[in-house]
Each structure stands twice: as C-alpha cells, then as structure tokens.
Amino acid sequence: EAGVVQSPRYKIIEKKQPVAFWCNPISGHNTLYWYLQNLGQGPELLIRYENEEAVDDSQLPKDRFSAERLKGVDSTLKIQPAELGDSAVYLCASSLVATGELFFGEGSRLTVL
Amino acid sequence: TQLLEQSPQFLSIQEGENLTVYCNSSSVFSSLQWYRQEPGEGPVLLVTVVTGGEVKKLKRLTFQFGDARKDSSLHITAAQPGDTGLYLCAASNTGKLIFGQGTTLQVKP
C-alpha cells in the first residue's frame, strides 16, 4: 500500500514569490493534516481536513497561506507571497480517524531566499 | 492552550547507555502517542498509550503513561546508534493532535 506522497521534496524560491505543495494521502484516510516543522522542533498544525471540510485552520496564517482539498482526497497548500520566515519543512499526514495514528509523508522542504 | 513539554531537548550519549525522555503537560489526555523521526523523513508512530499507568514495551523501548494521564516517559535500554533521531510525543483530548517540541537523541558508537 502506498504511503502519503508529497511533492516537491525540495523548493527554493526568492521572497515574495508564490509556492505550492501537493499531498496525496493514503487511500481511504478521510482526515488530512498539514504541519509546519522547523529544524529540530515538533510539527505545528496548520490545517486539518475531515473529507473536504477544513475543521481546524486556526493556526493557518490566512493572509498568505491557503489550502484546499477538492473532492476530499488530494490537497494543496499555497503560500503567496512567501517570506524568509516561511523556510521550513511542510509535512502532510493522513489518518483513518482524527487523533488516530498519523501517517506522514516525507515532507516538502522550502527555502526562501 | 494545551502544551506538551519534552525534556531533555537534546541528548548525546554513548552506545550501550540507558536514557529516559519525558513528556509533561498540565492537561489530561485521552491518549498519548510517541513518534520517531529520522532526518529527511516524516515521523513514524512507535506506540499509543491510552490507560493511566499503562506500560508498553517495544524491544528495548519502554513507554509509560502517567496515572493521571498528564505525562509520559520513554526509556531506552542499551541505546544503539540506530536509535538516533528526533523523538516526539503527541496528545489530544479535543480532537486536535498537538506535538511536543521533540527530543533530539544522538547515540555515538
């Protein structure tokens, strides 16, 4: 069974440019999460979806970040415009049920110059 | 705001030593998870504890959930270089899973 797939693995952009990350969760997992992780730190939740509904986006900086999960499967996370402080790893995870075991992708490492 | 505090933040030990990592909070949780993350990878679940006082063993790793379900510990016996990584605790009691800040473990051969 395929795991959570994320792309791109690495992205280097200049500040003020837009960037988008894509996530394909494990088949059948209704809950999808986007986390931000800084080096050596724990993941911080950005947004959680139940099917296509964003049920927790309280930590998403909505002035520059947006996310969508059309049809309740794949999801994209967008940053526009990117700032230097957005440099981090963006992790996507999915689970069968909320608070159950999370299965993470390998992450997308963003560097903003 | 629910917070999970992990200690120590960094740990560098020699192969064969024992160690304990702690995860503490002032909140009560219905369950607590421990994850391990290697560089360039996503976290991988090690164990879930749900009952106060519960002890689970996974080879050389022993996990304990506090009686009051507010804290947990991870003990590694005879650490190996392959145990090197970032250890994360995660917990929820409102449907929102939060992570501790992590403990970076380095086991030197």
XYZ file of N, CA and C in Angstrom:
666
model
N 0.849 -1.199 0.000
C 0.000 0.000 0.000
C 0.882 1.245 0.000
N 0.559 2.183 -0.880
C 1.348 3.402 -0.978
C 1.118 4.247 0.259
N 2.181 4.952 0.664
C 2.071 5.850 1.796
C 1.617 7.220 1.345
N 1.765 8.200 2.228
C 1.429 9.578 1.898
C 2.506 10.128 0.965
N 2.067 10.691 -0.148
C 3.008 11.193 -1.146
C 2.940 12.710 -1.191
N 4.108 13.331 -1.103
C 4.192 14.783 -1.173
C 5.126 15.197 -2.296
N 4.828 16.350 -2.868
C 5.745 16.940 -3.844
C 5.594 18.455 -3.836
N 6.672 19.171 -4.179
C 8.015 18.644 -4.410
C 8.720 18.325 -3.098
N 9.805 17.603 -3.122
C 10.580 17.321 -1.918
C 11.348 18.554 -1.479
N 11.823 19.298 -2.438
C 12.602 20.500 -2.137
C 12.160 21.631 -3.059
N 12.147 22.843 -2.498
C 11.789 24.008 -3.281
C 12.568 25.197 -2.757
N 13.248 25.882 -3.663
C 13.982 27.092 -3.314
C 13.398 28.233 -4.126
N 12.963 29.269 -3.429
C 12.364 30.412 -4.118
C 12.883 31.694 -3.485
N 12.669 32.794 -4.184
C 13.002 34.086 -3.618
C 11.774 34.630 -2.892
N 12.039 35.460 -1.905
C 10.923 36.035 -1.141
C 9.985 36.779 -2.073
N 8.735 36.783 -1.679
C 7.622 37.402 -2.400
C 7.114 36.535 -3.547
N 7.796 35.435 -3.844
C 7.304 34.523 -4.876
C 6.253 33.579 -4.288
N 5.377 33.037 -5.134
C 4.410 32.053 -4.657
C 5.006 30.648 -4.692
N 4.418 29.753 -3.898
C 4.849 28.352 -3.902
C 3.649 27.490 -3.527
N 3.625 26.290 -4.075
C 2.526 25.373 -3.774
C 3.076 23.994 -3.498
N 2.444 23.314 -2.541
C 2.811 21.950 -2.189
C 1.591 21.060 -2.387
N 1.875 19.840 -2.789
C 0.801 18.888 -3.086
C 0.930 17.650 -2.213
N -0.224 17.098 -1.824
C -0.220 15.916 -0.966
C -1.292 14.934 -1.432
N -0.907 13.681 -1.541
C -1.846 12.596 -1.827
C -1.856 11.673 -0.619
N -2.957 11.619 0.134
C -2.979 10.813 1.358
C -3.154 9.331 1.057
N -3.084 8.539 2.102
C -3.326 7.109 1.959
C -4.791 6.887 1.589
N -5.015 6.005 0.664
C -6.372 5.740 0.194
C -7.285 5.344 1.358
N -8.441 5.994 1.422
C -9.398 5.675 2.478
C -9.264 6.524 3.728
N -8.190 7.287 3.829
C -7.999 8.155 5.005
C -8.782 9.443 4.791
N -9.771 9.666 5.640
C -10.609 10.851 5.482
C -9.993 12.104 6.099
N -9.123 11.908 7.087
C -8.538 13.055 7.777
C -7.165 13.370 7.193
N -6.969 14.625 6.847
C -5.693 15.071 6.272
C -5.211 16.293 7.022
N -3.906 16.322 7.268
C -3.294 17.391 8.044
C -2.132 18.010 7.258
N -1.960 19.297 7.448
C -0.739 19.982 7.029
C -0.069 20.524 8.301
N 1.202 20.162 8.436
C 2.001 20.640 9.561
C 3.199 21.414 9.028
N 3.688 22.336 9.837
C 4.930 23.049 9.572
C 5.934 22.573 10.617
N 7.145 22.276 10.179
C 8.168 21.832 11.115
C 9.479 22.566 10.870
N 9.962 23.222 11.923
C 11.288 23.822 11.883
C 12.318 22.806 12.363
N 13.550 23.011 12.003
C 14.623 22.065 12.280
C 14.728 21.742 13.769
N 14.656 20.464 14.086
C 14.804 20.013 15.465
C 13.625 20.297 16.362
N 12.510 20.732 15.774
C 11.316 21.057 16.546
C 10.176 20.107 16.202
N 9.133 20.137 17.015
C 7.969 19.324 16.730
C 7.096 19.952 15.660
N 6.305 19.157 14.960
C 5.396 19.701 13.948
C 4.332 20.594 14.572
N 3.963 21.651 13.852
C 2.915 22.566 14.298
C 1.774 22.505 13.286
N 0.573 22.251 13.774
C -0.567 22.087 12.875
C -0.928 23.397 12.177
N -1.079 23.308 10.868
C -1.564 24.449 10.095
C -3.056 24.305 9.812
N -3.457 23.119 9.359
C -4.847 22.911 8.998
C -5.158 21.424 9.023
N -6.395 21.115 9.411
C -6.864 19.721 9.413
C -8.167 19.637 8.637
N -8.238 18.638 7.768
C -9.436 18.396 6.961
C -10.111 17.099 7.403
N -11.425 17.129 7.441
C -12.233 15.924 7.513
C -12.969 15.857 6.171
N -12.554 14.895 5.348
C -13.019 14.869 3.947
C -12.631 16.200 3.301
N -13.571 16.918 2.718
C -13.195 18.168 2.058
C -13.372 19.402 2.939
N -13.801 19.180 4.189
C -14.075 20.298 5.089
C -12.872 20.598 5.984
N -12.469 21.858 6.010
C -11.404 22.293 6.918
C -12.009 22.477 8.302
N -11.729 21.562 9.223
C -12.350 21.605 10.544
C -11.498 22.343 11.570
N -10.235 22.573 11.265
C -9.364 23.320 12.166
C -8.312 24.031 11.330
N -8.482 25.320 11.144
C -7.487 26.114 10.416
C -7.083 27.323 11.243
N -7.223 27.203 12.562
C -6.977 28.342 13.441
C -5.519 28.803 13.432
N -4.587 27.891 13.086
C -3.176 28.251 13.076
C -2.658 28.582 11.680
N -3.535 28.623 10.706
C -3.121 28.935 9.329
C -3.080 30.450 9.127
N -1.906 31.000 8.776
C -1.818 32.461 8.530
C -2.559 32.812 7.245
N -3.784 33.190 7.381
C -4.670 33.280 6.214
C -4.358 34.460 5.297
N -3.498 35.377 5.754
C -3.168 36.487 4.865
C -2.281 36.031 3.712
N -1.535 34.942 3.925
C -0.638 34.493 2.857
C -0.734 33.001 2.561
N -1.322 32.250 3.448
C -1.437 30.801 3.272
C -2.874 30.448 2.881
N -2.989 29.489 1.995
C -4.301 28.943 1.651
C -4.152 27.456 1.394
N -5.222 26.737 1.586
C -5.199 25.293 1.346
C -6.547 24.875 0.799
N -6.515 23.775 0.078
C -7.769 23.223 -0.409
C -7.640 21.716 -0.509
N -8.787 21.061 -0.419
C -8.843 19.611 -0.554
C -10.092 19.284 -1.351
N -9.995 19.510 -2.632
C -11.118 19.262 -3.520
C -11.403 17.766 -3.588
N -12.668 17.409 -3.566
C -13.125 16.016 -3.666
C -12.672 15.184 -2.474
N -12.127 15.809 -1.452
C -11.789 15.092 -0.240
C -10.666 14.092 -0.353
N -9.783 14.273 -1.352
C -8.657 13.337 -1.491
C -7.359 14.132 -1.433
N -6.826 14.512 -2.604
C -5.580 15.267 -2.655
C -5.778 16.653 -2.053
N -4.655 17.232 -1.616
C -4.706 18.571 -1.044
C -3.518 19.384 -1.534
N -3.714 20.684 -1.611
C -2.615 21.592 -1.925
C -2.540 22.675 -0.858
N -1.334 23.072 -0.566
C -1.064 24.157 0.361
C -0.293 25.223 -0.409
N -0.773 26.441 -0.357
C -0.141 27.515 -1.121
C 0.302 28.647 -0.209
N 1.423 29.234 -0.561
C 1.919 30.412 0.140
C 2.150 31.503 -0.901
N 1.530 32.644 -0.684
C 1.695 33.753 -1.601
C 1.421 35.069 -0.893
N 2.417 35.945 -0.786
C 3.812 35.757 -1.174
C 4.615 35.118 -0.049
N 5.657 34.399 -0.398
C 6.497 33.755 0.614
C 7.402 34.784 1.289
N 7.665 34.551 2.579
C 8.569 35.381 3.355
C 9.745 34.526 3.831
N 10.812 35.202 4.232
C 12.010 34.484 4.679
C 11.681 33.504 5.804
N 10.791 33.935 6.716
C 10.442 33.097 7.868
C 9.614 31.872 7.535
N 9.203 31.759 6.272
C 8.427 30.575 5.883
C 9.321 29.379 5.586
N 10.629 29.583 5.578
C 11.555 28.477 5.338
C 11.366 27.417 6.420
N 11.016 26.210 6.004
C 10.698 25.130 6.942
C 10.380 23.885 6.121
N 10.068 22.805 6.826
C 9.551 21.597 6.170
C 8.043 21.576 6.358
N 7.333 21.362 5.273
C 5.876 21.281 5.320
C 5.498 19.802 5.186
N 4.917 19.289 6.267
C 4.561 17.877 6.344
C 3.074 17.687 6.120
N 2.743 16.702 5.327
C 1.356 16.290 5.160
C 1.186 14.940 5.855
N 0.058 14.745 6.497
C -0.220 13.475 7.157
C -1.678 13.115 6.936
N -1.973 11.835 7.053
C -3.362 11.414 6.968
C -3.626 10.351 8.026
N -4.891 10.194 8.377
C -5.278 9.173 9.346
C -6.677 8.689 9.038
N -6.975 7.475 9.524
C -8.314 6.919 9.334
C -9.329 7.719 10.129
N -8.950 8.025 11.386
C -9.829 8.802 12.241
C -9.007 9.896 12.899
N -9.663 10.984 13.251
C -8.966 12.075 13.935
C -8.402 11.541 15.251
N -7.180 11.922 15.568
C -6.418 11.517 16.765
C -5.984 10.059 16.720
N -6.230 9.377 15.634
C -5.664 8.047 15.472
C -4.226 8.159 15.003
N -3.645 7.050 14.601
C -2.270 7.073 14.122
C -2.163 7.954 12.883
N -1.194 8.856 12.908
C -0.925 9.699 11.755
C 0.158 9.065 10.896
N -0.063 9.052 9.603
C 0.924 8.595 8.640
C 1.423 9.834 7.889
N 2.716 10.064 7.988
C 3.297 11.263 7.413
C 3.958 10.986 6.074
N 3.939 11.997 5.227
C 4.774 11.983 4.044
C 6.189 12.375 4.408
N 7.066 12.406 3.407
C 8.467 12.741 3.654
C 8.677 14.238 3.835
N 7.680 15.029 3.494
C 7.776 16.464 3.684
C 8.280 17.197 2.457
N 7.973 18.476 2.417
C 8.477 19.375 1.368
C 9.311 20.449 2.061
N 10.592 20.464 1.732
C 11.483 21.429 2.379
C 11.521 22.702 1.555
N 11.099 23.798 2.171
C 11.058 25.094 1.498
C 12.179 25.986 2.011
N 12.922 26.560 1.080
C 13.925 27.561 1.404
C 13.564 28.853 0.684
N 13.385 29.911 1.457
C 13.054 31.216 0.889
C 14.278 32.112 1.018
N 14.770 32.594 -0.114
C 15.993 33.412 -0.121
C 15.659 34.899 -0.202
N -4.609 26.932 26.356
C -3.837 26.269 25.293
C -3.149 25.048 25.866
N -3.312 23.926 25.207
C -2.649 22.705 25.636
C -1.201 22.759 25.198
N -0.309 22.415 26.107
C 1.099 22.377 25.773
C 1.690 21.056 26.229
N 2.584 20.529 25.402
C 3.337 19.346 25.755
C 4.795 19.741 25.844
N 5.373 19.555 27.004
C 6.777 19.914 27.192
C 7.622 18.656 27.270
N 8.608 18.585 26.405
C 9.504 17.439 26.394
C 10.855 17.826 26.984
N 11.452 16.874 27.673
C 12.797 17.084 28.210
C 13.549 15.764 28.213
N 14.860 15.798 28.008
C 15.598 16.997 27.609
C 15.349 17.327 26.140
N 15.787 18.486 25.710
C 15.627 18.869 24.312
C 16.667 18.169 23.444
N 17.884 18.009 23.992
C 18.959 17.333 23.289
C 19.592 16.303 24.208
N 20.043 15.205 23.624
C 20.694 14.169 24.402
C 21.724 13.480 23.516
N 22.972 13.491 23.969
C 24.048 12.834 23.233
C 24.705 11.827 24.169
N 24.621 10.551 23.809
C 25.130 9.500 24.695
C 25.963 8.509 23.911
N 26.650 7.641 24.644
C 27.445 6.581 24.028
C 26.582 5.325 23.859
N 26.924 4.561 22.880
C 26.245 3.278 22.646
C 26.292 2.439 23.921
N 25.157 1.831 24.261
C 25.090 0.972 25.433
C 24.505 1.645 26.666
N 24.440 2.966 26.661
C 23.872 3.681 27.804
C 22.350 3.630 27.784
N 21.776 3.887 28.951
C 20.318 3.976 29.068
C 19.910 5.449 29.104
N 18.658 5.725 28.724
C 18.188 7.100 28.760
C 16.684 7.127 28.942
N 16.208 8.281 29.440
C 14.767 8.480 29.591
C 14.400 9.852 29.058
N 13.335 9.898 28.286
C 12.792 11.142 27.746
C 11.421 11.351 28.367
N 11.136 12.612 28.717
C 9.891 12.912 29.418
C 9.000 13.821 28.576
N 7.705 13.634 28.774
C 6.693 14.445 28.088
C 5.671 14.838 29.146
N 5.556 16.136 29.422
C 4.711 16.598 30.521
C 3.716 17.650 30.077
N 2.592 17.673 30.768
C 1.569 18.672 30.496
C 0.730 18.901 31.738
N 0.034 20.020 31.775
C -0.906 20.277 32.868
C -2.307 19.792 32.490
N -2.466 19.349 31.245
C -3.769 18.887 30.763
C -3.873 17.373 30.847
N -5.066 16.886 30.956
C -5.336 15.452 30.932
C -5.649 15.050 29.493
N -5.081 13.944 29.079
C -5.273 13.485 27.707
C -5.942 12.114 27.669
N -6.741 11.919 26.649
C -7.388 10.625 26.483
C -6.407 9.587 25.950
N -5.395 10.041 25.235
C -4.370 9.134 24.729
C -3.122 9.934 24.411
N -2.018 9.233 24.315
C -0.752 9.889 24.007
C 0.033 8.982 23.067
N 0.664 9.600 22.108
C 1.438 8.850 21.124
C 2.909 9.275 21.184
N 3.790 8.338 20.854
C 5.214 8.635 20.669
C 5.577 8.327 19.229
N 6.289 9.280 18.609
C 6.772 9.129 17.246
C 8.297 9.251 17.234
N 8.907 8.659 16.220
C 10.332 8.826 15.982
C 10.520 9.320 14.556
N 11.406 10.302 14.406
C 11.619 10.892 13.091
C 13.105 10.890 12.755
N 13.436 10.367 11.601
C 14.808 10.396 11.106
C 14.957 11.562 10.137
N 16.191 12.053 9.966
C 16.415 13.206 9.070
C 15.870 12.943 7.666
N 15.140 13.915 7.129
C 14.613 13.798 5.775
C 13.378 12.930 5.645
N 12.861 12.469 6.774
C 11.671 11.617 6.751
C 10.580 12.240 7.612
N 9.360 11.708 7.448
C 8.290 12.128 8.333
C 8.304 11.298 9.606
N 7.656 11.777 10.679
C 7.583 10.988 11.922
C 6.853 9.674 11.700
N 7.276 8.655 12.449
C 6.651 7.336 12.379
C 6.189 6.941 13.778
N 4.958 6.460 13.873
C 4.399 6.106 15.169
C 5.142 4.922 15.795
N 5.500 5.077 17.083
C 6.095 3.985 17.847
C 5.037 3.282 18.692
N 4.226 4.071 19.388
C 3.265 3.483 20.317
C 2.176 4.486 20.664
N 1.025 3.971 21.045
C -0.074 4.774 21.600
C -0.414 4.222 22.976
N -0.490 5.089 23.972
C -0.918 4.679 25.316
C -2.226 5.389 25.630
N -3.143 4.657 26.259
C -4.475 5.218 26.485
C -4.939 5.123 27.933
N -4.365 4.219 28.715
C -4.829 3.995 30.085
C -3.819 4.556 31.085
N -4.302 5.282 32.093
C -3.407 5.810 33.117
C -2.609 4.698 33.765
N -1.283 4.896 33.865
C -0.431 3.883 34.460
C 0.027 2.805 33.496
N -0.444 2.881 32.269
C -0.120 1.846 31.278
C 1.364 1.835 30.947
N 1.917 0.643 30.800
C 3.304 0.461 30.383
C 3.316 -0.416 29.141
N 4.011 0.051 28.104
C 4.155 -0.745 26.887
C 5.627 -0.886 26.551
N 5.985 -2.055 26.070
C 7.377 -2.298 25.697
C 7.477 -2.631 24.219
N 8.504 -2.064 23.595
C 8.776 -2.304 22.186
C 10.271 -2.571 22.097
N 10.637 -3.847 22.191
C 12.050 -4.262 22.214
C 12.771 -3.557 23.350
N 13.712 -2.678 23.079
C 14.474 -2.003 24.140
C 13.816 -0.697 24.597
N 12.654 -0.382 24.070
C 11.951 0.854 24.422
C 10.795 0.535 25.356
N 10.697 1.289 26.450
C 9.600 1.141 27.405
C 8.877 2.470 27.519
N 7.577 2.444 27.302
C 6.741 3.639 27.351
C 5.807 3.538 28.543
N 5.657 4.662 29.254
C 4.735 4.675 30.391
C 3.844 5.904 30.316
N 2.567 5.712 30.591
C 1.596 6.797 30.668
C 1.349 7.068 32.133
N 1.385 8.328 32.546
C 1.207 8.656 33.944
C -0.179 8.272 34.457
N -0.265 8.026 35.758
C -1.540 7.621 36.360
C -2.649 8.636 36.083
N -2.295 9.909 36.084
C -3.279 10.968 35.866
C -3.436 11.316 34.393
N -2.755 10.605 33.533
C -2.806 10.807 32.067
C -2.412 12.235 31.676
N -1.429 12.799 32.411
C -0.922 14.126 32.067
C 0.515 14.067 31.574
N 1.174 12.931 31.756
C 2.578 12.862 31.400
C 2.930 11.451 30.935
N 4.082 11.363 30.298
C 4.531 10.081 29.778
C 6.053 10.076 29.733
N 6.606 8.881 29.718
C 8.055 8.750 29.598
C 8.396 7.667 28.607
N 9.559 7.824 28.009
C 10.116 6.835 27.081
C 11.505 6.479 27.589
N 11.719 5.212 27.906
C 13.013 4.745 28.390
C 13.628 3.824 27.353
N 14.866 4.089 27.014
C 15.592 3.224 26.081
C 16.733 2.545 26.832
N 16.775 1.253 26.748
C 17.821 0.460 27.395
C 18.909 0.113 26.373
N 20.146 0.262 26.774
C 21.285 -0.091 25.911
C 21.131 0.527 24.527
N 21.159 1.846 24.475
C 20.915 2.566 23.224
C 21.903 2.154 22.130
N 21.407 2.132 20.915
C 22.185 1.788 19.736
C 22.263 3.000 18.810
N 23.302 3.086 17.961
C 23.361 4.202 17.008
C 22.107 4.319 16.148
N 21.465 3.208 15.876
C 20.231 3.222 15.092
C 19.059 3.870 15.800
N 19.209 4.134 17.110
C 18.146 4.830 17.861
C 18.227 6.347 17.660
N 19.281 6.806 17.023
C 19.439 8.240 16.779
C 18.257 8.792 16.011
N 17.745 9.950 16.460
C 16.620 10.569 15.780
C 15.927 11.575 16.671
N 14.821 12.097 16.173
C 14.003 13.045 16.925
C 12.801 12.296 17.473
N 12.632 12.312 18.791
C 11.524 11.628 19.446
C 10.466 12.663 19.820
N 9.240 12.394 19.396
C 8.144 13.332 19.580
C 7.000 12.676 20.336
N 6.469 13.367 21.329
C 5.222 12.914 21.923
C 4.093 13.763 21.337
N 2.912 13.182 21.276
C 1.755 13.868 20.709
C 0.520 13.429 21.472
N -0.391 14.361 21.713
C -1.555 14.019 22.511
C -2.754 14.860 22.108
N -3.918 14.378 22.479
C -5.159 15.077 22.155
C -6.225 14.767 23.183
N -7.071 15.723 23.453
C -8.295 15.441 24.205
C -9.478 16.236 23.676
N -9.274 16.918 22.591
C -10.350 17.704 21.980
C -10.416 17.460 20.477
N -9.903 16.339 20.039
C -9.899 16.037 18.617
C -8.766 16.675 17.857
N -7.924 17.434 18.547
C -6.796 18.105 17.903
C -5.517 17.518 18.449
N -4.707 16.956 17.575
C -3.457 16.338 17.997
C -2.357 17.389 18.024
N -1.714 17.563 19.182
C -0.606 18.504 19.286
C 0.668 17.732 19.600
N 1.792 18.287 19.168
C 3.089 17.660 19.355
C 3.929 18.444 20.358
N 4.775 17.709 21.091
C 5.792 18.354 21.884
C 6.874 18.887 20.971
N 7.834 19.591 21.544
C 8.879 20.205 20.729
C 9.963 19.229 20.334
N 9.914 18.016 20.900
C 10.831 16.979 20.469
C 12.090 16.869 21.303
N 12.655 15.673 21.321
C 13.947 15.400 21.940
C 14.859 14.825 20.871
N 15.955 15.519 20.591
C 16.922 15.033 19.613
C 17.926 14.133 20.312
N 17.950 12.868 19.903
C 18.848 11.884 20.514
C 19.951 11.523 19.534
N 21.182 11.592 20.029
C 22.333 11.143 19.239
C 23.034 10.045 20.026
N 23.160 8.878 19.433
C 23.851 7.766 20.071
C 25.149 7.518 19.309
N 26.247 7.736 19.988
C 27.559 7.616 19.347
C 28.118 6.215 19.522
N 28.700 5.637 18.453
C 29.244 4.274 18.543
C 30.527 4.231 19.365
